[in-house]
């Protein structure tokens, strides 16, 4: 027997999946549906989602459309960038980092409208169901969660489309007149999965890419830019101060132009299977390289290496949905502490899919030219000191060597 639900807040994009879910919730649970559409900079017109919700019987006062772009970059993307977070060494976590913010706002709306449940459109095979629900439960331990993909019998794209057509729900088509790839977009990235991409041997067709030009067709002349940092966060491009969302938007434009940030990845989902996805993260790819560039000057070697040891664990926590966990918050505190003097300017060269640091300067620099120079250092460094340093570090190796020489 279906558990009674009075009112549910649905994470609603206006696309095929969530439109079907909206109708299914009305039919299956007989409940009142409140829709929440987050503007995370996905670059799409959101008003059609409002009109679609109204056409499906949602009261105007129960249609929430929130511009979360600044909060998304300031409170979620930037903290992650301070950590130089990459999942499995490559993925910039564009989908993963958006889910805790969506979950947070959903719970806030649920409390505001007196809803007793929340719902999402993530499938039972993926990571997003975990990310959404860990967020829900962390913020509202007693909330009821409805995950239609784990309940209904619409277990394929073709069945979903048939259901939609039988209820006069518009089915979107791509530019070739086919059902679209599974796409997630926000200000940090765009991901595409499904269809031909499910064969990891097949190259990603160029028509799948939407955020970047083909690097082979990018300008033949490199572009030089500067990014200013303050306490680990980017604050200006080419000397122009920008808000977090404005700055990432500008970097996305630069990355698009030069074909930067494409990634074809077979990754390990938290749920246990491997999946293949195509990611475009133009601005984020530039930003992480620039951040590493300023850290090279301003972070002590021990602190930098410890950060690099912590980073895979931090990235895994975000990927797996544990943004609101105490261990992520503990790691964040250590990472943020390390950024106190990570300020200065980085110069970068953008060219045909690549981004390279070509200069960096900082008032907090630990780089000493007089110490490192190959010229006369006027006594700044005594090279004879290295002999004792090496001898002590070699002591245990020499003892092992002596034992081995005896055949023991």
PDB file of C-alpha atoms in Angstrom, residues 95-200:
ATOM      1  CA  UNK A  95      27.361  17.388 -11.087  1.00  0.00           C
ATOM      2  CA  UNK A  96      28.375  16.223  -7.618  1.00  0.00           C
ATOM      3  CA  UNK A  97      28.898  19.693  -6.148  1.00  0.00           C
ATOM      4  CA  UNK A  98      25.490  20.986  -7.281  1.00  0.00           C
ATOM      5  CA  UNK A  99      23.435  18.330  -5.502  1.00  0.00           C
ATOM      6  CA  UNK A 100      23.958  19.447  -1.888  1.00  0.00           C
ATOM      7  CA  UNK A 101      22.787  22.973  -2.752  1.00  0.00           C
ATOM      8  CA  UNK A 102      19.671  21.690  -4.524  1.00  0.00           C
ATOM      9  CA  UNK A 103      18.943  19.411  -1.558  1.00  0.00           C
ATOM     10  CA  UNK A 104      19.424  22.302   0.871  1.00  0.00           C
ATOM     11  CA  UNK A 105      16.992  24.559  -0.950  1.00  0.00           C
ATOM     12  CA  UNK A 106      14.448  21.746  -1.360  1.00  0.00           C
ATOM     13  CA  UNK A 107      14.381  21.180   2.376  1.00  0.00           C
ATOM     14  CA  UNK A 108      14.026  24.924   3.011  1.00  0.00           C
ATOM     15  CA  UNK A 109      11.033  25.041   0.651  1.00  0.00           C
ATOM     16  CA  UNK A 110       9.522  21.916   2.222  1.00  0.00           C
ATOM     17  CA  UNK A 111       9.580  23.634   5.608  1.00  0.00           C
ATOM     18  CA  UNK A 112       8.184  26.848   4.116  1.00  0.00           C
ATOM     19  CA  UNK A 113       5.172  25.175   2.465  1.00  0.00           C
ATOM     20  CA  UNK A 114       4.595  22.486   5.085  1.00  0.00           C
ATOM     21  CA  UNK A 115       5.504  19.575   2.818  1.00  0.00           C
ATOM     22  CA  UNK A 116       5.971  16.144   4.335  1.00  0.00           C
ATOM     23  CA  UNK A 117       8.065  14.737   1.466  1.00  0.00           C
ATOM     24  CA  UNK A 118      10.650  15.599  -1.178  1.00  0.00           C
ATOM     25  CA  UNK A 119      11.249  13.911  -4.530  1.00  0.00           C
ATOM     26  CA  UNK A 120      14.010  13.755  -7.126  1.00  0.00           C
ATOM     27  CA  UNK A 121      14.453  12.366 -10.627  1.00  0.00           C
ATOM     28  CA  UNK A 122      17.658  10.405 -10.123  1.00  0.00           C
ATOM     29  CA  UNK A 123      17.666   6.793 -11.265  1.00  0.00           C
ATOM     30  CA  UNK A 124      18.304   3.779  -9.070  1.00  0.00           C
ATOM     31  CA  UNK A 125      21.563   3.087 -10.921  1.00  0.00           C
ATOM     32  CA  UNK A 126      23.317   6.374 -10.388  1.00  0.00           C
ATOM     33  CA  UNK A 127      25.150   8.532  -7.883  1.00  0.00           C
ATOM     34  CA  UNK A 128      22.654  11.387  -7.725  1.00  0.00           C
ATOM     35  CA  UNK A 129      20.057   9.450  -5.733  1.00  0.00           C
ATOM     36  CA  UNK A 130      22.689   9.055  -3.014  1.00  0.00           C
ATOM     37  CA  UNK A 131      23.835  12.678  -3.163  1.00  0.00           C
ATOM     38  CA  UNK A 132      20.315  14.086  -2.971  1.00  0.00           C
ATOM     39  CA  UNK A 133      19.162  11.801  -0.210  1.00  0.00           C
ATOM     40  CA  UNK A 134      22.234  12.107   2.001  1.00  0.00           C
ATOM     41  CA  UNK A 135      21.677  15.859   1.774  1.00  0.00           C
ATOM     42  CA  UNK A 136      17.977  15.555   2.624  1.00  0.00           C
ATOM     43  CA  UNK A 137      18.574  13.338   5.618  1.00  0.00           C
ATOM     44  CA  UNK A 138      21.445  15.435   6.949  1.00  0.00           C
ATOM     45  CA  UNK A 139      19.251  18.548   6.923  1.00  0.00           C
ATOM     46  CA  UNK A 140      15.858  16.981   7.762  1.00  0.00           C
ATOM     47  CA  UNK A 141      16.352  13.549   9.372  1.00  0.00           C
ATOM     48  CA  UNK A 142      12.638  12.657   9.383  1.00  0.00           C
ATOM     49  CA  UNK A 143      11.727  13.772   5.855  1.00  0.00           C
ATOM     50  CA  UNK A 144      10.055  11.252   3.538  1.00  0.00           C
ATOM     51  CA  UNK A 145      11.954  10.786   0.288  1.00  0.00           C
ATOM     52  CA  UNK A 146      10.242   9.674  -2.920  1.00  0.00           C
ATOM     53  CA  UNK A 147      12.507   8.289  -5.654  1.00  0.00           C
ATOM     54  CA  UNK A 148      10.149   7.274  -8.497  1.00  0.00           C
ATOM     55  CA  UNK A 149      12.823   5.444 -10.489  1.00  0.00           C
ATOM     56  CA  UNK A 150      13.044   2.969  -7.593  1.00  0.00           C
ATOM     57  CA  UNK A 151       9.257   2.543  -7.373  1.00  0.00           C
ATOM     58  CA  UNK A 152       7.626   2.618 -10.792  1.00  0.00           C
ATOM     59  CA  UNK A 153       7.750   0.149 -13.682  1.00  0.00           C
ATOM     60  CA  UNK A 154       8.894   2.771 -16.214  1.00  0.00           C
ATOM     61  CA  UNK A 155      12.297   1.159 -16.256  1.00  0.00           C
ATOM     62  CA  UNK A 156      13.474   2.280 -19.695  1.00  0.00           C
ATOM     63  CA  UNK A 157      13.667   5.436 -21.780  1.00  0.00           C
ATOM     64  CA  UNK A 158      11.131   4.009 -24.273  1.00  0.00           C
ATOM     65  CA  UNK A 159       8.574   3.303 -21.509  1.00  0.00           C
ATOM     66  CA  UNK A 160       9.098   6.789 -20.120  1.00  0.00           C
ATOM     67  CA  UNK A 161       8.421   8.333 -23.516  1.00  0.00           C
ATOM     68  CA  UNK A 162       5.328   6.170 -24.018  1.00  0.00           C
ATOM     69  CA  UNK A 163       3.974   7.295 -20.626  1.00  0.00           C
ATOM     70  CA  UNK A 164       4.655  10.922 -21.491  1.00  0.00           C
ATOM     71  CA  UNK A 165       2.910  10.688 -24.855  1.00  0.00           C
ATOM     72  CA  UNK A 166      -0.122   9.005 -23.295  1.00  0.00           C
ATOM     73  CA  UNK A 167      -0.473  11.976 -20.909  1.00  0.00           C
ATOM     74  CA  UNK A 168       0.220  14.659 -23.546  1.00  0.00           C
ATOM     75  CA  UNK A 169       3.566  15.540 -21.970  1.00  0.00           C
ATOM     76  CA  UNK A 170       5.913  17.032 -24.564  1.00  0.00           C
ATOM     77  CA  UNK A 171       8.890  14.811 -25.374  1.00  0.00           C
ATOM     78  CA  UNK A 172      12.037  16.837 -26.196  1.00  0.00           C
ATOM     79  CA  UNK A 173      14.122  16.023 -29.263  1.00  0.00           C
ATOM     80  CA  UNK A 174      17.726  16.797 -30.055  1.00  0.00           C
ATOM     81  CA  UNK A 175      18.775  18.584 -33.227  1.00  0.00           C
ATOM     82  CA  UNK A 176      18.712  15.288 -35.138  1.00  0.00           C
ATOM     83  CA  UNK A 177      15.110  14.614 -34.121  1.00  0.00           C
ATOM     84  CA  UNK A 178      16.114  11.925 -31.604  1.00  0.00           C
ATOM     85  CA  UNK A 179      15.580  11.666 -27.861  1.00  0.00           C
ATOM     86  CA  UNK A 180      18.411  13.563 -26.187  1.00  0.00           C
ATOM     87  CA  UNK A 181      21.375  12.296 -24.229  1.00  0.00           C
ATOM     88  CA  UNK A 182      21.113  12.350 -20.454  1.00  0.00           C
ATOM     89  CA  UNK A 183      22.515  15.814 -19.798  1.00  0.00           C
ATOM     90  CA  UNK A 184      23.288  17.753 -16.618  1.00  0.00           C
ATOM     91  CA  UNK A 185      24.357  21.386 -16.832  1.00  0.00           C
ATOM     92  CA  UNK A 186      25.261  24.152 -14.422  1.00  0.00           C
ATOM     93  CA  UNK A 187      27.672  27.065 -14.288  1.00  0.00           C
ATOM     94  CA  UNK A 188      30.604  24.722 -13.631  1.00  0.00           C
ATOM     95  CA  UNK A 189      30.048  22.031 -16.250  1.00  0.00           C
ATOM     96  CA  UNK A 190      27.929  20.047 -18.677  1.00  0.00           C
ATOM     97  CA  UNK A 191      27.853  16.249 -18.641  1.00  0.00           C
ATOM     98  CA  UNK A 192      26.387  13.878 -21.203  1.00  0.00           C
ATOM     99  CA  UNK A 193      25.663  10.164 -20.780  1.00  0.00           C
ATOM    100  CA  UNK A 194      23.764   7.421 -22.587  1.00  0.00           C
ATOM    101  CA  UNK A 195      23.153   6.367 -26.192  1.00  0.00           C
ATOM    102  CA  UNK A 196      26.409   5.990 -28.183  1.00  0.00           C
ATOM    103  CA  UNK A 197      28.442   7.037 -25.126  1.00  0.00           C
ATOM    104  CA  UNK A 198      27.578   3.752 -23.422  1.00  0.00           C
ATOM    105  CA  UNK A 199      30.187   2.078 -25.666  1.00  0.00           C
ATOM    106  CA  UNK A 200      33.543   3.177 -24.174  1.00  0.00           C
TER     107      UNK A 200
END
